[in-house]
Every structure is written in C-alpha cells, then in structure tokens.
Short mmCIF file of C-alpha atoms and ligand atoms in Angstrom, two decimals:
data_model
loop_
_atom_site.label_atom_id
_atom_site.label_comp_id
_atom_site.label_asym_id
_atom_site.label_seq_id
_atom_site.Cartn_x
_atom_site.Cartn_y
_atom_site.Cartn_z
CA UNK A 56 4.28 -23.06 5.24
CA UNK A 57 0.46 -23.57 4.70
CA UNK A 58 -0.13 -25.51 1.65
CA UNK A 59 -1.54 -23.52 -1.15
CA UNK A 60 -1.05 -24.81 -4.65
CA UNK A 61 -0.94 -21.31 -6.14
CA UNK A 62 1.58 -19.72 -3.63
CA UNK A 63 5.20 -19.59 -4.08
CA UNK A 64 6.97 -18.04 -0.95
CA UNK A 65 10.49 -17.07 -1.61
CA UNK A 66 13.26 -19.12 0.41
CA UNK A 67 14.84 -15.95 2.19
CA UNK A 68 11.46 -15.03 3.17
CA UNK A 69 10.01 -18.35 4.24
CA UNK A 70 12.97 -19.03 6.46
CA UNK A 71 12.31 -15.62 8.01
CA UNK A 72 8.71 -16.57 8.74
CA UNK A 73 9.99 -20.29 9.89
CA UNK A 74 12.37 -18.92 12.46
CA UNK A 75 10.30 -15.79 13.60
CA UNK A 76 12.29 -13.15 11.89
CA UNK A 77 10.46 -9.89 10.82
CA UNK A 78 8.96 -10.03 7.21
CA UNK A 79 7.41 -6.86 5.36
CA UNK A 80 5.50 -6.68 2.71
CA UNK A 81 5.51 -4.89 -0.55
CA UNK A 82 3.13 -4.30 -3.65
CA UNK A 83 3.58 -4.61 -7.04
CA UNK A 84 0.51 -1.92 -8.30
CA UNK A 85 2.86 0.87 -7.43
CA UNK A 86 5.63 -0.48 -9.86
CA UNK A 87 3.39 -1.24 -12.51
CA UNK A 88 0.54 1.41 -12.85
CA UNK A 89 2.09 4.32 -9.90
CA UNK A 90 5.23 5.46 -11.01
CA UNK A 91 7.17 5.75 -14.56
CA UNK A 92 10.07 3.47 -15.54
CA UNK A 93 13.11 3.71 -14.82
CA UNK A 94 11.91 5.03 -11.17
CA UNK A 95 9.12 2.55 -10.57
CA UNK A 96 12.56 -0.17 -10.44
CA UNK A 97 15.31 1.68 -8.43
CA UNK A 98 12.72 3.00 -6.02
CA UNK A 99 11.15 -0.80 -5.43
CA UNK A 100 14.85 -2.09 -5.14
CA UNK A 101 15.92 0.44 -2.53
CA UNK A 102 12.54 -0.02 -0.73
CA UNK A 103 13.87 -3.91 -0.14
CA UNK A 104 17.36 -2.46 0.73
CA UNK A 105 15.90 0.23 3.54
CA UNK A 106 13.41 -2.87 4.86
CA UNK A 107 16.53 -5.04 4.88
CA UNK A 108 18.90 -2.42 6.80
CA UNK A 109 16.14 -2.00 9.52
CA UNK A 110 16.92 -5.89 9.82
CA UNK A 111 13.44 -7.45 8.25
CA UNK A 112 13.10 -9.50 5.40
CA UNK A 113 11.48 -7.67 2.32
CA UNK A 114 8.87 -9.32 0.29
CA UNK A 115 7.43 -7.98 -3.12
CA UNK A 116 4.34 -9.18 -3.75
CA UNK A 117 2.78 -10.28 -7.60
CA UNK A 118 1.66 -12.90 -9.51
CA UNK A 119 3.87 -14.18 -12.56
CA UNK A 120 2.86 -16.29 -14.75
CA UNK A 121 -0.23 -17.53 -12.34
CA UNK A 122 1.96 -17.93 -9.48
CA UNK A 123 1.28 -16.07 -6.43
CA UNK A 124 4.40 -14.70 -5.42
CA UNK A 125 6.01 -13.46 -1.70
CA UNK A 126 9.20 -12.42 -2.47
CA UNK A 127 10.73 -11.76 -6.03
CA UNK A 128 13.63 -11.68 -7.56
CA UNK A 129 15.66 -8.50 -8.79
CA UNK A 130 15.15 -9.43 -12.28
CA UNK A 131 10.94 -9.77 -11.24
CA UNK A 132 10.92 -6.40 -10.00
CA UNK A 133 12.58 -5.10 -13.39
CA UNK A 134 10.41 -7.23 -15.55
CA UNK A 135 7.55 -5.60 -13.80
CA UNK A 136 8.53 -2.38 -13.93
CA UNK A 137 9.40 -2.56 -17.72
CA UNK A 138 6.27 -3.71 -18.70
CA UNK A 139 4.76 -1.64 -16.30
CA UNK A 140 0.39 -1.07 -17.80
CA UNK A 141 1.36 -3.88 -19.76
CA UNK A 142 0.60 -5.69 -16.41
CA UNK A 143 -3.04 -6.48 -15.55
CA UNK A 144 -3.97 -4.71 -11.99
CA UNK A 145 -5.07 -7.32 -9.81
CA UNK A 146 -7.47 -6.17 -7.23
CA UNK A 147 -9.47 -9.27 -5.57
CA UNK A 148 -12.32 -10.22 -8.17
CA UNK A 149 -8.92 -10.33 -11.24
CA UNK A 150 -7.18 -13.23 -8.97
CA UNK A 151 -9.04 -16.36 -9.73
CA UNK A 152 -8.98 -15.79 -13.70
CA UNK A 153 -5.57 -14.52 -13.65
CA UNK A 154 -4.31 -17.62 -11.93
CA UNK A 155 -6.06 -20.10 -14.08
CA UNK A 156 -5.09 -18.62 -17.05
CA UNK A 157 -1.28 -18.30 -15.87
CA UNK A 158 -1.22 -14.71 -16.24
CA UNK A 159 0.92 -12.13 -14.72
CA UNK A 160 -0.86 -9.23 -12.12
CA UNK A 161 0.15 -6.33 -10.32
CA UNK A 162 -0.81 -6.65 -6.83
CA UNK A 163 -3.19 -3.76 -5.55
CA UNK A 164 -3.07 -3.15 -1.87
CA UNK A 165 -6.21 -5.60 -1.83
CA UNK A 166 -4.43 -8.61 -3.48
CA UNK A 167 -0.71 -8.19 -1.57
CA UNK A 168 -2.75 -8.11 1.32
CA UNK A 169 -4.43 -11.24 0.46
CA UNK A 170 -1.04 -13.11 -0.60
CA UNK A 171 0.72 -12.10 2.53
CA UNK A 172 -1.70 -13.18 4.63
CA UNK A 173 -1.58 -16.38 2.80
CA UNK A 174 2.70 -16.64 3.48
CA UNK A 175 1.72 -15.69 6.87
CA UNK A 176 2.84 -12.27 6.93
CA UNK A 177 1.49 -9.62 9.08
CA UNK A 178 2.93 -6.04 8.09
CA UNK A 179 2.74 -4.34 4.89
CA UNK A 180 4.30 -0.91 3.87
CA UNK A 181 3.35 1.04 0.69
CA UNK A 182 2.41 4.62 -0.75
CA UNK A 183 -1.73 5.05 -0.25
CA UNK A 184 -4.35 3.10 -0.08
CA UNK A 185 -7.11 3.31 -2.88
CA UNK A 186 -10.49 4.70 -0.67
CA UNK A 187 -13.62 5.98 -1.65
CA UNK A 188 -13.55 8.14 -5.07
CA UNK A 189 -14.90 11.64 -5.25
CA UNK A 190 -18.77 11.30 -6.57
CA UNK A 191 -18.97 7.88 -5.02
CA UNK A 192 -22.54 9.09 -4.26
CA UNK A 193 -23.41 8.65 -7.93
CA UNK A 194 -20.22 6.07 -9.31
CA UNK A 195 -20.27 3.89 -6.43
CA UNK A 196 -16.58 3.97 -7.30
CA UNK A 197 -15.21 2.54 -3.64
CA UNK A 198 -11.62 0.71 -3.98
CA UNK A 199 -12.03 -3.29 -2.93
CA UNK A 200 -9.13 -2.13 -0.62
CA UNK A 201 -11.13 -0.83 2.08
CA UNK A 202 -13.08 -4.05 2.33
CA UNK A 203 -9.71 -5.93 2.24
CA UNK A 204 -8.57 -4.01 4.94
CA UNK A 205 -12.21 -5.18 7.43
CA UNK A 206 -11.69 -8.87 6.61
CA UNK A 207 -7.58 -9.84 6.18
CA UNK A 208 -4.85 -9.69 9.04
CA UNK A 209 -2.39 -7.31 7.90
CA UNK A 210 -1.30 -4.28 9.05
CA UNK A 211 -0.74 -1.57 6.30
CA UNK A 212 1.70 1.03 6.63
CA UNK A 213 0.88 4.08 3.96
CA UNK A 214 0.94 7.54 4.45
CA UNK A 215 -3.00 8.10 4.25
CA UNK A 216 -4.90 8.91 0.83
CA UNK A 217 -4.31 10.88 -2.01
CA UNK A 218 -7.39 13.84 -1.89
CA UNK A 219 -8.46 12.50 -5.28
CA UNK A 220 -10.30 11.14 -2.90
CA UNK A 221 -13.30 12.18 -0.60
CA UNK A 222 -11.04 11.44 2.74
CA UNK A 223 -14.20 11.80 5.01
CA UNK A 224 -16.17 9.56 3.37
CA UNK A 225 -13.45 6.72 2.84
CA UNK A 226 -12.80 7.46 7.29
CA UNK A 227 -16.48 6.88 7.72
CA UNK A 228 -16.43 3.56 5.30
CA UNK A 229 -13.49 2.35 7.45
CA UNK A 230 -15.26 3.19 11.04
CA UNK A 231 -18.71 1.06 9.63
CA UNK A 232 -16.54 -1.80 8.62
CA UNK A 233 -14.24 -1.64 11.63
CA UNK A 234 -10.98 -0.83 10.92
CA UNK A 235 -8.61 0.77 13.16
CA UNK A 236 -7.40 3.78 11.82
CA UNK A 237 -3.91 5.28 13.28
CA UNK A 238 -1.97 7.98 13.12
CA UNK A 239 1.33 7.33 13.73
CA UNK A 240 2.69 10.75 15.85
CA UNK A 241 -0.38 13.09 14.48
CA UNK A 242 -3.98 13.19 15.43
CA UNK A 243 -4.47 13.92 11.57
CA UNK A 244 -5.14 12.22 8.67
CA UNK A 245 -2.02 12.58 6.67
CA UNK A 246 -3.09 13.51 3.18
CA UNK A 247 -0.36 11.65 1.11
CA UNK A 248 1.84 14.42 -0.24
CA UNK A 249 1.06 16.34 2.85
CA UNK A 250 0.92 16.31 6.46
CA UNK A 251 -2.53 17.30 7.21
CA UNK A 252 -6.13 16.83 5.94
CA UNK A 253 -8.15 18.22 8.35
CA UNK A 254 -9.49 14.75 9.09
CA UNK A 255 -8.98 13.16 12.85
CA UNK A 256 -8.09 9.98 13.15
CA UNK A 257 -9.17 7.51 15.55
CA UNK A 258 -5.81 7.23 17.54
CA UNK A 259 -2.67 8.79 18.05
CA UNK A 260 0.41 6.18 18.48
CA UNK A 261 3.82 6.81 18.72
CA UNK A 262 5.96 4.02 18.44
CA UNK A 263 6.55 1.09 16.83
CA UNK A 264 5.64 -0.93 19.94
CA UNK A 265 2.78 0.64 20.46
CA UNK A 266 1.89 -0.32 16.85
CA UNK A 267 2.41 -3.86 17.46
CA UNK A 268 1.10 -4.18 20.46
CA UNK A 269 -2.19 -2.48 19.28
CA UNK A 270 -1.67 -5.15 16.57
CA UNK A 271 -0.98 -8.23 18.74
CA UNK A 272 -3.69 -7.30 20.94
CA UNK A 273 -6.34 -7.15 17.95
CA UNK A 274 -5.15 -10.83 16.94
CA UNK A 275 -5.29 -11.93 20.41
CA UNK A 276 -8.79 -10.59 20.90
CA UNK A 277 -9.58 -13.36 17.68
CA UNK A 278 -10.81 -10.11 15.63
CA UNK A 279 -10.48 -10.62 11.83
CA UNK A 280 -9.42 -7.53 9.80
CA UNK A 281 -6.61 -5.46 9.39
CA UNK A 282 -5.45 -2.32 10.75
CA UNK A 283 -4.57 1.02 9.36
CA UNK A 284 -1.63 3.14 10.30
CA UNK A 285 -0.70 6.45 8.44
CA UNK A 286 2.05 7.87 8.39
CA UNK A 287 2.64 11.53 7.42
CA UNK A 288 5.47 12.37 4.75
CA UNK A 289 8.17 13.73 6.92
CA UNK A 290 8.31 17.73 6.51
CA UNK A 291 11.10 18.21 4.41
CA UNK A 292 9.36 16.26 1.50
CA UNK A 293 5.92 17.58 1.98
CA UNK A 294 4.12 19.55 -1.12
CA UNK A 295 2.86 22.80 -1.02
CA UNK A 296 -0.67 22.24 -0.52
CA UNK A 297 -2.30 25.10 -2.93
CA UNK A 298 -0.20 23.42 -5.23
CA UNK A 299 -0.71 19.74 -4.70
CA UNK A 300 -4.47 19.92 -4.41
CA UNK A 301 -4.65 22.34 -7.80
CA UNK A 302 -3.39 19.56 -10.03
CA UNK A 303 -6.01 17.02 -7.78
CA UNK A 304 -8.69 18.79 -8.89
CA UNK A 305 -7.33 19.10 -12.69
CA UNK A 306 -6.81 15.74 -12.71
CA UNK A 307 -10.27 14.80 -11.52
CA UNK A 308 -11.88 16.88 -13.48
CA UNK A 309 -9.92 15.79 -16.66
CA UNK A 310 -11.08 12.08 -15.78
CA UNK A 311 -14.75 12.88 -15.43
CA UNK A 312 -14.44 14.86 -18.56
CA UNK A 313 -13.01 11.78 -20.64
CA UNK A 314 -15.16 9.53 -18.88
CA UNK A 315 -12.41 7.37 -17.28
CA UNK A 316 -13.79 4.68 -14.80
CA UNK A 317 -13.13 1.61 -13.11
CA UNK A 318 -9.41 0.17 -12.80
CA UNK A 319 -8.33 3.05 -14.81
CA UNK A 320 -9.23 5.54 -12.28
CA UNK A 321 -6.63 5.73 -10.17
CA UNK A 322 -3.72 5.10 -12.85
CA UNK A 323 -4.73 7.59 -14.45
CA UNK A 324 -5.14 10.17 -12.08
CA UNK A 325 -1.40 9.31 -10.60
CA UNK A 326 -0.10 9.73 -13.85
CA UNK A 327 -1.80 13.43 -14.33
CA UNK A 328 -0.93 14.54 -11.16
CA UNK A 329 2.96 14.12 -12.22
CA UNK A 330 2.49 15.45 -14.89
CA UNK A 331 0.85 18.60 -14.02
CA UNK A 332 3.62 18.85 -10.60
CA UNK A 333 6.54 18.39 -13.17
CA UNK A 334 7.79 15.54 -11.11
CA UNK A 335 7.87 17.13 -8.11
CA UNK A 336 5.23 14.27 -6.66
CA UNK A 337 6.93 11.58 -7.64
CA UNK A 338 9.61 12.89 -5.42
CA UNK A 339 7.23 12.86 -2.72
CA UNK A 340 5.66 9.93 -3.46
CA UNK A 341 9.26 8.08 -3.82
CA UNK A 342 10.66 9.58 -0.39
CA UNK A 343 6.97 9.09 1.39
CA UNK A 344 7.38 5.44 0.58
CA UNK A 345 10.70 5.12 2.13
CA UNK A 346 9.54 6.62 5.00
CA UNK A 347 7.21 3.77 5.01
CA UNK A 348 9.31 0.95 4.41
CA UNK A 349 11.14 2.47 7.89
CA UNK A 350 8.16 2.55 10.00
CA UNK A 351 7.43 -1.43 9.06
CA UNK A 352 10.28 -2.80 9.40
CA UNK A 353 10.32 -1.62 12.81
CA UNK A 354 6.84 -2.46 13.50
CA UNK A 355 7.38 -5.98 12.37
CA UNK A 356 10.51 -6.72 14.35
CA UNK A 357 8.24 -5.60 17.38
CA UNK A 358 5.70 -7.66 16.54
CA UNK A 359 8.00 -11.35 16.26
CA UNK A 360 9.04 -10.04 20.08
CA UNK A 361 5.38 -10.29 21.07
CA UNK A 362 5.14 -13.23 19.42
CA UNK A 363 7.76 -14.78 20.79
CA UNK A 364 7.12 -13.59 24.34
N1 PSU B 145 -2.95 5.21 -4.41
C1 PSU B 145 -1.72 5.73 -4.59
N2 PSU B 145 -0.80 5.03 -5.28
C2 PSU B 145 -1.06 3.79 -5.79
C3 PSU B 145 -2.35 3.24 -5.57
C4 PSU B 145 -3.26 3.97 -4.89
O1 PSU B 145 -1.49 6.84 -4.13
O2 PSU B 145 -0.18 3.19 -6.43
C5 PSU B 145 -2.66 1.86 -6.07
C6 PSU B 145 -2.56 0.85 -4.92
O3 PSU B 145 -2.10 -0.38 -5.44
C7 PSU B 145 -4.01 0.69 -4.50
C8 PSU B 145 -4.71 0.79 -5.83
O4 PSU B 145 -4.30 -0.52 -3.85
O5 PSU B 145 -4.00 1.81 -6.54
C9 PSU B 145 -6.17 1.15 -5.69
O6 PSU B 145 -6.77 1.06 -6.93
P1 PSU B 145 -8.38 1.19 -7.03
O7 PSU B 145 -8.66 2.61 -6.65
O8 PSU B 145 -8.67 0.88 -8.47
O9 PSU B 145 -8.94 0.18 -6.08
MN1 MN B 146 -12.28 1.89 -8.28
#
C-alpha cells in the first residue's frame, strides 16, 4: 500500500488489492445528503452485498474523524446514514480542512474518486454524477466532479445525470476536458431515472470486457483521467418521463426561487424531487444503483484479468 498518512485502507480490501482481486468503490454523499434514513443504510449495505456476490470486494468510501477511509465498517455506514446532513459534503477544496481538523465528510463522487485512487482502486459504481447546473451561464455552478473525472484514474459507473441538469452542456464540458463518455448497451445518454435523454454519447460498449479493456488501454496509453460509463436504469424501474421531468423543473424552480446555491444545490433538489414523486424516485434511484453496483463488479474482475495477463 502507498504510504499516505491520512489513508486508512480496510484489511479485506487491501488484501484484495495485494493479491489482484477485484475492488469497487462506493460513496458516502449518497448516504448522507441523497437518500432519507432508514433507506440511505439498508440500500448502502445491500450495495456491498450485490458487489460482494458478483465476487469483488466492496469499499465505502468517507472520511471519519480525519481519516480517509476505503472500506468501512457496518456500524460506519449506519453512523453515516444516521447523521446523514449532519455530515459535511466533501467535494475536493473541503478535504484538506476536514482532515486537519479531524472531521468527518461525506465523500462526493469527486473526493471517493480521489481516495480510491489513493488505495489504488480503479472502478467506482454510484447513482449520478453532479455535472453542469441549469443557468451555469450566469451561476457558474459546474460540480468539481467533472474536473475530477479529466485528471484521476477511476472509472465511474452511474447511470448518467439527473436533468436538473443541462445534460448538453455537462457532455460538451466532458468532451473539452477529455473524458470518455460510454454508454454501456445504448447510444444515449441515460437520463438517471430514465433511459433516454436525447443526448448521444461518444461510444456504444457492450460488455464488461469491453469496458475494461477500453479502460486498460487508456492506462496503458499513460493518459491521466478517468472514464465515464452510463448505464441506463433497466426498463422495469424506469419513471414516466412527463412525470419525472415535471417535479425537475418544480424543484429547480423552487431552488432559484429561495435562492439555494452552492453545496446545497444538489441536496436539495434530490430531496424535492422525492418529495414531489411520493417516493417513487427513490425507488428508482435505489434499484438504478444496484444495477450499478452489478455492472462494476464485473468490470473490475475484468480488469485484474488484464492486469494480470
Ligand atoms: N447526483 C445524484 N445523486 C447524488 C449526487 C449527485 O443524482 O447523490 C451527489 C454525488 O455525491 C455527487 C454530488 O458527486 O452529489 C455532486 O454535488 P455537487 O453538484 O455539489 O458537486
Ligand atoms: Mn455546485
């Protein structure tokens, strides 16, 4: 294991990584600030269980107490959950303060991307991927996790971007800072709770070998950066659109209207949008993440056989 004062890599992971055995990743924002207790906890327990079944190594991602964690325990997990907003989001510029003042964060897609690339971990499964807000042209409101995603060497698996986003312009902010975007068995942009966006996507791949090889290759080339894949939320668990995208725009329009900006964005707008549905996204968002975890664990196992060969 690299040395890194700050980083505590879990023994059932670290043995994983020592011997080559697929590792995936996991963040901590969604438990905290993207879903309501009790679900936040049984859905990030039987994420671990689905990654473990398709025979990789799960590892949540936080910091606790100013430790930079890979890998937590059950009793982690709940004590996130629990506290859930009572956890600082850490997105990249939070880490360095957080640490030295032995504080606890929940890890944004930006930050578990940062920590598993500092275990030595290469694939990463969550929900969606913060992007490039509606009215960026005036808020400059663009989530660190897109710049995260140029510069760090992990492959995240999510299924696309909510549309309280502007999903073109957060595509053409990936293609200027180089990242690879894939759709895993759809030419589409998968828009979260739904299949389709009417955004293309650079490539189509189907498998999880093509995934790692596209992966391997990237590493081989000596390219920094990550890579993208999206996965659509399989059919049976897909929203209506009309009725997804009418609580969107409620919800964005409610934030503009009370002024809500910065780290509070996105929270907040998650926590309207179940609202308004009645639940029915959380659903979604629950099963779209386990769909996910699948896809990874997969992927990863692929990739420690390129590895090794
Ligand atoms: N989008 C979701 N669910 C989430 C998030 C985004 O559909 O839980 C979380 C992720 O942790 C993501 C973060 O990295 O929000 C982005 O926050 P911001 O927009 O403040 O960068
Ligand atoms: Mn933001």
């Amino acid at each position: 294991m690299r040395m890194n004062p700050y980083l505590d890599v879990a023994p059932e992971v670290s043995q994983a990584l020592a011997e080559g055995r697929p590792v995936v990743a996991l963040e901590s924002t969604i438990i905290s600030h993207g879903m309501p207790y009790p679900q936040n906890v049984e859905t990030a327990l039987h994420v671990e269980q689905i990654i473990r079944e398709g025979g990789a190594v799960p590892a949540t991602i936080a910091i606790i107490g100013g430790r930079l964690k890979a890998g937590l325990t059950k009793e982690e997990i709940d004590y996130l959950g629990r506290t859930g907003s009572g956890i600082p989001k850490a997105s990249r510029r939070d880490l360095p303060v957080l640490v030295a003042k032995g504080m606890d964060g929940a890890c944004t897609v930006t930050t578990t991307m940062m920590i598993a690339a500092m275990a030595g971990i290469s694939v990463f499964a969550t929900g969606g991927i913060g992007g490039v807000h509606r009215g960026a042209e005036t808020t400059m409101d663009i989530s660190a996790d897109l710049e995260e995603l140029a510069h760090t060497p992990v492959m995240v698996i999510c299924a696309g971007a909510k549309s309280i986003l502007d999903l073109g312009l957060t595509l053409e902010y990936l293609e200027t800072h180089g990242v690879t975007v894939i759709g895993y068995g759809t030419k589409e942009l998968p828009a979260f709770y739904t299949r389709r966006s009417g955004f293309g996507v650079d490539y189509e791949l189907d498998t999880p070998q093509e995934l790692a090889k596209a992966f391997h290759v990237k590493r081989e080339l000596g390219m920094e950066g990550g890579m993208l894949v999206t996965n659509p939320i399989p059919e049976e668990y897909s929203m209506d659109p009309a009725v997804i995208n009418k609580a969107i725009d409620e919800a964005v329009a409610e934030a503009k209207a009370k002024g809500i900006h910065g780290k509070e964005t996105t929270p907040f707008l998650l926590a309207k949008i179940k609202d308004l549905t009645g639940g029915d996204s959380l659903d979604s968002n629950i099963q779209l993440v386990y769909n996910n975890a699948k896809l990874a664990a997969k992927t990863a196992a692929e990739l420690c056989k390129l590895a090794k060969a």
